[in-house]
Amino acid sequence: MSDHAVMMASRRGPLHGLSLPKGTDFSLSEAPHAARFILRGDGASVAAFGPAAPKPLQGSAAGTRTALWLGPYEFLLLAPEEDATTVEAGLKATLPAGTSSLVDISHRQIGLVLEGRLAARCLSAGCPLDLALAAFPVGMATRTIYLKTEIVLWRQAETRFHVEVWRSFAPYLVGHLADALAGTNGL
Amino acid sequence: MLLIRCPYCEMERPELEFRYGGEAHVARPLDPMATSDDEWADYLYFRSNPRGLHAERWRHINGCGRFFNAIRDTVSDKIVVTYKAGEARPATTGEIA
């Protein structure tokens, strides 16, 4: 076995060794590894990636690829890990030079999936946004904060959220979510 | 918690997502070499610091990331109106609330 293979075999994610809540009311799991890009540019540029340009504060998906609106002219692109090279090559060919940028941030952050009827309540323990279904409907996506860490929050269903967090902040976030769950007393 | 309307997200967002960015509409002299020391010092260091309505820059740093302007009453801390960067200061009454 080469040195490289040994190194890859012992690669550990930031949540290694942590126990994640796994209940029917609230379960927390790490999303599969993904290719992530920040696209700065016009919304029309997203078309070469796959999904239609997302509306403000919305996500837009097509097949396995998702584009989330982060701000005017700023989008977070998510794709399966193995698509990284094709996404980069495809967008590079179509992006207008000088007015846009594409940055690979695949390893900067990880994805978390929060599921269950207490998911919104656990998030509300640290996120100051109103997460009631009327105020934060299914499909809404935004960058926000959870206590002291920045997150990208995307509501995929009424009781399912996808959260992107910088990898070094992930244990902090997971710890506080587990703490919030304990504080709900299952109510 | 104070809610601030972000003119780019077009919704009210919690103040924790924002950072203050100093007084708005402070224009850098077009030709710094031609300004006197007093004019340059005035641009660099002196701000209006009014009692009442104050136009200031804010950044939605943990949201859409954009700078925008807000008119805030420095007495009551109430934000009267927010508007996009680059837009002219909207007409507001200059009275102290």
Tab-separated table of C-alpha atoms in Angstrom:
chain	number	residue	atom	x	y	z
A	1	MET	CA	0.000	0.000	0.000
A	2	SER	CA	1.425	3.393	-0.945
A	3	ASP	CA	1.837	6.217	1.566
A	4	HIS	CA	-0.939	8.087	-0.174
A	5	ALA	CA	-3.355	5.175	0.211
A	6	VAL	CA	-2.526	4.909	3.917
A	7	MET	CA	-3.186	8.606	4.347
A	8	MET	CA	-6.505	8.428	2.491
A	9	ALA	CA	-7.605	5.405	4.486
A	10	SER	CA	-7.101	7.265	7.758
A	11	ARG	CA	-8.830	10.453	6.614
A	12	ARG	CA	-11.366	11.537	9.206
A	13	GLY	CA	-14.203	14.003	8.945
A	14	PRO	CA	-14.728	16.764	11.510
A	15	LEU	CA	-17.568	14.815	13.138
A	16	HIS	CA	-15.450	11.705	13.700
A	17	GLY	CA	-16.061	10.259	17.161
A	18	LEU	CA	-19.056	12.478	17.946
A	19	SER	CA	-22.383	10.860	18.699
A	20	LEU	CA	-25.117	12.405	16.583
A	21	PRO	CA	-28.759	12.445	17.682
A	22	LYS	CA	-30.640	9.664	15.876
A	23	GLY	CA	-34.269	9.774	16.923
A	24	THR	CA	-37.566	9.894	15.076
A	25	ASP	CA	-38.267	13.379	16.455
A	26	PHE	CA	-34.831	14.651	15.567
A	27	SER	CA	-31.992	13.065	13.690
A	28	LEU	CA	-28.753	14.637	12.620
A	29	SER	CA	-26.514	13.171	9.960
A	30	GLU	CA	-23.677	14.268	7.751
A	31	ALA	CA	-24.647	14.748	4.116
A	32	PRO	CA	-22.621	12.782	1.558
A	33	HIS	CA	-19.382	14.405	0.439
A	34	ALA	CA	-20.135	16.941	-2.243
A	35	ALA	CA	-18.503	19.226	-4.738
A	36	ARG	CA	-19.181	22.823	-3.735
A	37	PHE	CA	-18.552	26.021	-5.597
A	38	ILE	CA	-19.194	29.673	-4.971
A	39	LEU	CA	-20.242	31.339	-8.187
A	40	ARG	CA	-20.042	35.116	-8.257
A	41	GLY	CA	-21.769	36.492	-11.295
A	42	ASP	CA	-25.024	36.948	-13.062
A	43	GLY	CA	-27.886	34.529	-12.318
A	44	ALA	CA	-27.926	33.528	-15.981
A	45	SER	CA	-24.485	31.938	-15.458
A	46	VAL	CA	-26.090	29.251	-13.289
A	47	ALA	CA	-27.804	27.767	-16.349
A	48	ALA	CA	-24.561	26.123	-17.512
A	49	PHE	CA	-24.449	24.280	-14.175
A	50	GLY	CA	-27.892	22.730	-14.594
A	51	PRO	CA	-30.650	24.205	-12.418
A	52	ALA	CA	-32.440	27.409	-13.327
A	53	ALA	CA	-31.157	30.565	-11.650
A	54	PRO	CA	-32.591	30.527	-8.117
A	55	LYS	CA	-34.810	33.380	-7.036
A	56	PRO	CA	-33.671	35.471	-4.054
A	57	LEU	CA	-33.674	33.427	-0.818
A	58	GLN	CA	-34.501	30.247	-2.735
A	59	GLY	CA	-32.821	27.046	-3.787
A	60	SER	CA	-33.130	25.568	-7.244
A	61	ALA	CA	-32.462	21.914	-8.040
A	62	ALA	CA	-32.139	19.837	-11.192
A	63	GLY	CA	-31.354	16.148	-10.798
A	64	THR	CA	-28.418	15.787	-8.408
A	65	ARG	CA	-27.335	19.423	-8.711
A	66	THR	CA	-28.503	22.308	-6.578
A	67	ALA	CA	-27.936	26.056	-6.711
A	68	LEU	CA	-28.688	28.164	-3.634
A	69	TRP	CA	-29.073	31.933	-3.704
A	70	LEU	CA	-26.754	33.535	-1.150
A	71	GLY	CA	-26.886	37.133	-2.292
A	72	PRO	CA	-27.224	39.209	-5.429
A	73	TYR	CA	-24.642	37.764	-7.823
A	74	GLU	CA	-23.588	35.070	-5.331
A	75	PHE	CA	-24.628	31.418	-5.538
A	76	LEU	CA	-23.627	28.229	-3.751
A	77	LEU	CA	-23.493	25.284	-6.154
A	78	LEU	CA	-23.771	21.733	-4.803
A	79	ALA	CA	-23.123	18.614	-6.870
A	80	PRO	CA	-22.061	15.007	-6.236
A	81	GLU	CA	-18.378	14.783	-5.372
A	82	GLU	CA	-17.479	12.933	-8.554
A	83	ASP	CA	-18.904	15.768	-10.708
A	84	ALA	CA	-16.368	18.343	-9.456
A	85	THR	CA	-14.212	18.337	-12.564
A	86	THR	CA	-17.073	18.407	-15.051
A	87	VAL	CA	-18.849	21.222	-13.188
A	88	GLU	CA	-15.700	23.290	-13.151
A	89	ALA	CA	-14.930	22.650	-16.806
A	90	GLY	CA	-18.510	23.308	-17.892
A	91	LEU	CA	-18.801	26.619	-16.089
A	92	LYS	CA	-15.305	27.757	-17.023
A	93	ALA	CA	-16.246	27.512	-20.675
A	94	THR	CA	-19.354	29.672	-20.345
A	95	LEU	CA	-18.633	32.225	-17.623
A	96	PRO	CA	-18.036	35.711	-18.953
A	97	ALA	CA	-14.420	36.640	-18.256
A	98	GLY	CA	-13.746	39.513	-15.916
A	99	THR	CA	-17.219	39.788	-14.424
A	100	SER	CA	-17.553	36.472	-12.643
A	101	SER	CA	-15.621	34.027	-10.499
A	102	LEU	CA	-15.899	30.378	-9.596
A	103	VAL	CA	-14.213	29.103	-6.439
A	104	ASP	CA	-14.040	25.466	-5.359
A	105	ILE	CA	-14.959	25.318	-1.654
A	106	SER	CA	-15.694	21.575	-1.497
A	107	HIS	CA	-13.455	20.999	1.505
A	108	ARG	CA	-14.153	24.244	3.324
A	109	GLN	CA	-17.489	23.122	4.688
A	110	ILE	CA	-19.626	20.073	5.290
A	111	GLY	CA	-23.326	19.439	4.888
A	112	LEU	CA	-25.623	18.364	7.702
A	113	VAL	CA	-29.105	16.959	7.336
A	114	LEU	CA	-31.557	17.676	10.138
A	115	GLU	CA	-34.761	15.685	10.112
A	116	GLY	CA	-37.752	15.294	12.359
A	117	ARG	CA	-40.544	17.325	13.858
A	118	LEU	CA	-38.143	18.964	16.369
A	119	ALA	CA	-35.624	20.040	13.702
A	120	ALA	CA	-36.964	23.585	13.422
A	121	ARG	CA	-37.090	23.939	17.206
A	122	CYS	CA	-33.502	22.796	17.641
A	123	LEU	CA	-32.396	25.241	14.966
A	124	SER	CA	-34.389	28.011	16.599
A	125	ALA	CA	-32.335	27.555	19.748
A	126	GLY	CA	-29.435	29.269	18.023
A	127	CYS	CA	-30.712	30.806	14.803
A	128	PRO	CA	-32.503	34.159	15.209
A	129	LEU	CA	-34.611	33.758	12.050
A	130	ASP	CA	-38.300	32.914	12.287
A	131	LEU	CA	-38.426	29.262	11.183
A	132	ALA	CA	-42.207	28.901	11.257
A	133	LEU	CA	-43.423	27.378	8.010
A	134	ALA	CA	-45.198	30.599	6.990
A	135	ALA	CA	-42.070	32.724	7.474
A	136	PHE	CA	-39.534	30.191	6.241
A	137	PRO	CA	-41.337	28.055	3.657
A	138	VAL	CA	-40.110	24.886	2.001
A	139	GLY	CA	-37.521	25.741	-0.647
A	140	MET	CA	-36.191	28.813	1.140
A	141	ALA	CA	-32.434	29.051	1.504
A	142	THR	CA	-30.300	31.699	3.116
A	143	ARG	CA	-27.005	32.365	4.796
A	144	THR	CA	-27.507	33.141	8.463
A	145	ILE	CA	-25.939	32.429	11.836
A	146	TYR	CA	-26.315	29.787	14.508
A	147	LEU	CA	-25.014	31.196	17.810
A	148	LYS	CA	-21.507	32.235	16.805
A	149	THR	CA	-21.072	30.311	13.590
A	150	GLU	CA	-22.196	31.169	10.102
A	151	ILE	CA	-24.400	28.593	8.381
A	152	VAL	CA	-26.301	28.225	5.140
A	153	LEU	CA	-29.782	27.010	5.920
A	154	TRP	CA	-31.996	25.383	3.307
A	155	ARG	CA	-35.445	23.999	4.065
A	156	GLN	CA	-35.995	20.919	1.890
A	157	ALA	CA	-39.274	19.855	3.493
A	158	GLU	CA	-41.377	20.881	6.442
A	159	THR	CA	-39.314	18.742	8.803
A	160	ARG	CA	-36.080	18.476	6.860
A	161	PHE	CA	-33.282	21.042	6.707
A	162	HIS	CA	-29.936	20.999	4.951
A	163	VAL	CA	-27.249	23.003	6.748
A	164	GLU	CA	-23.833	23.933	5.379
A	165	VAL	CA	-21.209	24.829	7.952
A	166	TRP	CA	-17.465	25.430	7.828
A	167	ARG	CA	-15.775	22.184	8.825
A	168	SER	CA	-13.884	23.535	11.838
A	169	PHE	CA	-17.139	24.917	13.262
A	170	ALA	CA	-19.050	21.674	12.712
A	171	PRO	CA	-18.370	20.093	16.150
A	172	TYR	CA	-19.464	23.366	17.773
A	173	LEU	CA	-22.709	23.393	15.799
A	174	VAL	CA	-23.438	19.700	16.356
A	175	GLY	CA	-22.757	20.022	20.093
A	176	HIS	CA	-25.137	22.924	20.457
A	177	LEU	CA	-27.844	21.221	18.378
A	178	ALA	CA	-27.628	18.164	20.621
A	179	ASP	CA	-27.821	20.457	23.631
A	180	ALA	CA	-30.876	22.177	22.155
A	181	LEU	CA	-32.510	18.796	21.653
A	182	ALA	CA	-31.966	17.965	25.324
A	183	GLY	CA	-33.568	21.307	26.187
A	184	THR	CA	-36.762	20.519	24.291
A	185	ASN	CA	-37.488	17.579	26.638
A	186	GLY	CA	-39.110	15.870	23.673
A	187	LEU	CA	-41.976	18.357	23.594
B	1	MET	CA	-34.231	41.808	19.008
B	2	LEU	CA	-33.930	44.662	16.539
B	3	LEU	CA	-35.138	43.751	13.072
B	4	ILE	CA	-33.450	45.444	10.141
B	5	ARG	CA	-34.914	45.389	6.663
B	6	CYS	CA	-32.284	44.356	4.120
B	7	PRO	CA	-33.022	46.087	0.808
B	8	TYR	CA	-31.386	43.246	-1.134
B	9	CYS	CA	-33.108	40.325	0.647
B	10	GLU	CA	-36.254	42.470	0.828
B	11	MET	CA	-37.175	41.166	4.235
B	12	GLU	CA	-36.655	42.015	7.863
B	13	ARG	CA	-33.727	40.171	9.375
B	14	PRO	CA	-32.370	39.925	12.919
B	15	GLU	CA	-29.707	42.466	13.845
B	16	LEU	CA	-27.209	39.697	14.706
B	17	GLU	CA	-26.688	39.169	10.972
B	18	PHE	CA	-25.539	42.762	10.429
B	19	ARG	CA	-22.399	44.821	10.999
B	20	TYR	CA	-22.231	48.573	11.311
B	21	GLY	CA	-20.148	50.334	8.689
B	22	GLY	CA	-19.843	53.991	9.702
B	23	GLU	CA	-21.388	57.115	8.234
B	24	ALA	CA	-22.815	56.895	4.718
B	25	HIS	CA	-22.334	59.260	1.788
B	26	VAL	CA	-18.772	60.184	2.732
B	27	ALA	CA	-17.279	60.785	-0.712
B	28	ARG	CA	-13.566	60.316	-1.237
B	29	PRO	CA	-12.036	63.378	-2.913
B	30	LEU	CA	-11.631	62.644	-6.605
B	31	ASP	CA	-8.085	63.949	-6.678
B	32	PRO	CA	-6.389	63.403	-3.283
B	33	MET	CA	-3.188	65.057	-4.530
B	34	ALA	CA	-5.048	68.311	-5.110
B	35	THR	CA	-6.715	68.498	-1.693
B	36	SER	CA	-5.263	70.448	1.177
B	37	ASP	CA	-4.221	68.696	4.386
B	38	ASP	CA	-7.278	70.100	6.129
B	39	GLU	CA	-9.647	68.779	3.474
B	40	TRP	CA	-7.981	65.371	3.555
B	41	ALA	CA	-8.098	65.221	7.351
B	42	ASP	CA	-11.737	66.234	7.196
B	43	TYR	CA	-12.468	63.342	4.820
B	44	LEU	CA	-10.478	60.853	6.874
B	45	TYR	CA	-11.370	61.679	10.444
B	46	PHE	CA	-14.323	64.005	10.873
B	47	ARG	CA	-17.889	62.729	10.923
B	48	SER	CA	-21.156	64.553	11.481
B	49	ASN	CA	-22.220	62.632	14.642
B	50	PRO	CA	-25.726	64.133	14.699
B	51	ARG	CA	-28.312	63.898	17.415
B	52	GLY	CA	-31.276	62.516	15.472
B	53	LEU	CA	-31.420	61.051	11.998
B	54	HIS	CA	-28.118	59.679	10.772
B	55	ALA	CA	-27.384	58.069	7.379
B	56	GLU	CA	-25.041	55.157	7.917
B	57	ARG	CA	-23.656	52.106	6.174
B	58	TRP	CA	-24.581	48.623	7.283
B	59	ARG	CA	-23.524	45.265	5.944
B	60	HIS	CA	-25.682	42.151	5.905
B	61	ILE	CA	-22.543	40.154	6.526
B	62	ASN	CA	-24.124	36.885	7.724
B	63	GLY	CA	-26.825	37.094	5.081
B	64	CYS	CA	-26.490	38.286	1.514
B	65	GLY	CA	-23.175	39.986	2.259
B	66	ARG	CA	-24.183	43.321	0.782
B	67	PHE	CA	-23.495	46.842	2.020
B	68	PHE	CA	-26.515	49.121	2.130
B	69	ASN	CA	-27.489	52.381	3.784
B	70	ALA	CA	-29.847	53.022	6.655
B	71	ILE	CA	-31.219	56.143	8.247
B	72	ARG	CA	-31.253	55.632	11.994
B	73	ASP	CA	-32.356	57.905	14.776
B	74	THR	CA	-29.393	58.118	17.134
B	75	VAL	CA	-31.650	59.002	20.049
B	76	SER	CA	-34.261	56.250	19.814
B	77	ASP	CA	-32.073	53.756	17.859
B	78	LYS	CA	-35.009	53.301	15.489
B	79	ILE	CA	-34.087	52.603	11.865
B	80	VAL	CA	-36.417	54.764	9.779
B	81	VAL	CA	-35.579	53.483	6.316
B	82	THR	CA	-33.005	51.336	4.535
B	83	TYR	CA	-31.964	51.659	0.904
B	84	LYS	CA	-29.453	50.144	-1.494
B	85	ALA	CA	-25.889	51.362	-1.733
B	86	GLY	CA	-25.491	53.956	-4.467
B	87	GLU	CA	-29.001	55.326	-4.110
B	88	ALA	CA	-29.573	58.905	-2.998
B	89	ARG	CA	-30.581	59.545	0.587
B	90	PRO	CA	-34.395	59.444	0.704
B	91	ALA	CA	-36.260	62.412	2.113
B	92	THR	CA	-36.991	61.994	5.806
B	93	THR	CA	-38.064	64.455	8.417
B	94	GLY	CA	-35.089	65.645	10.402
B	95	GLU	CA	-36.823	65.767	13.745
B	96	ILE	CA	-35.664	63.840	16.743
B	97	ALA	CA	-38.182	61.131	17.490
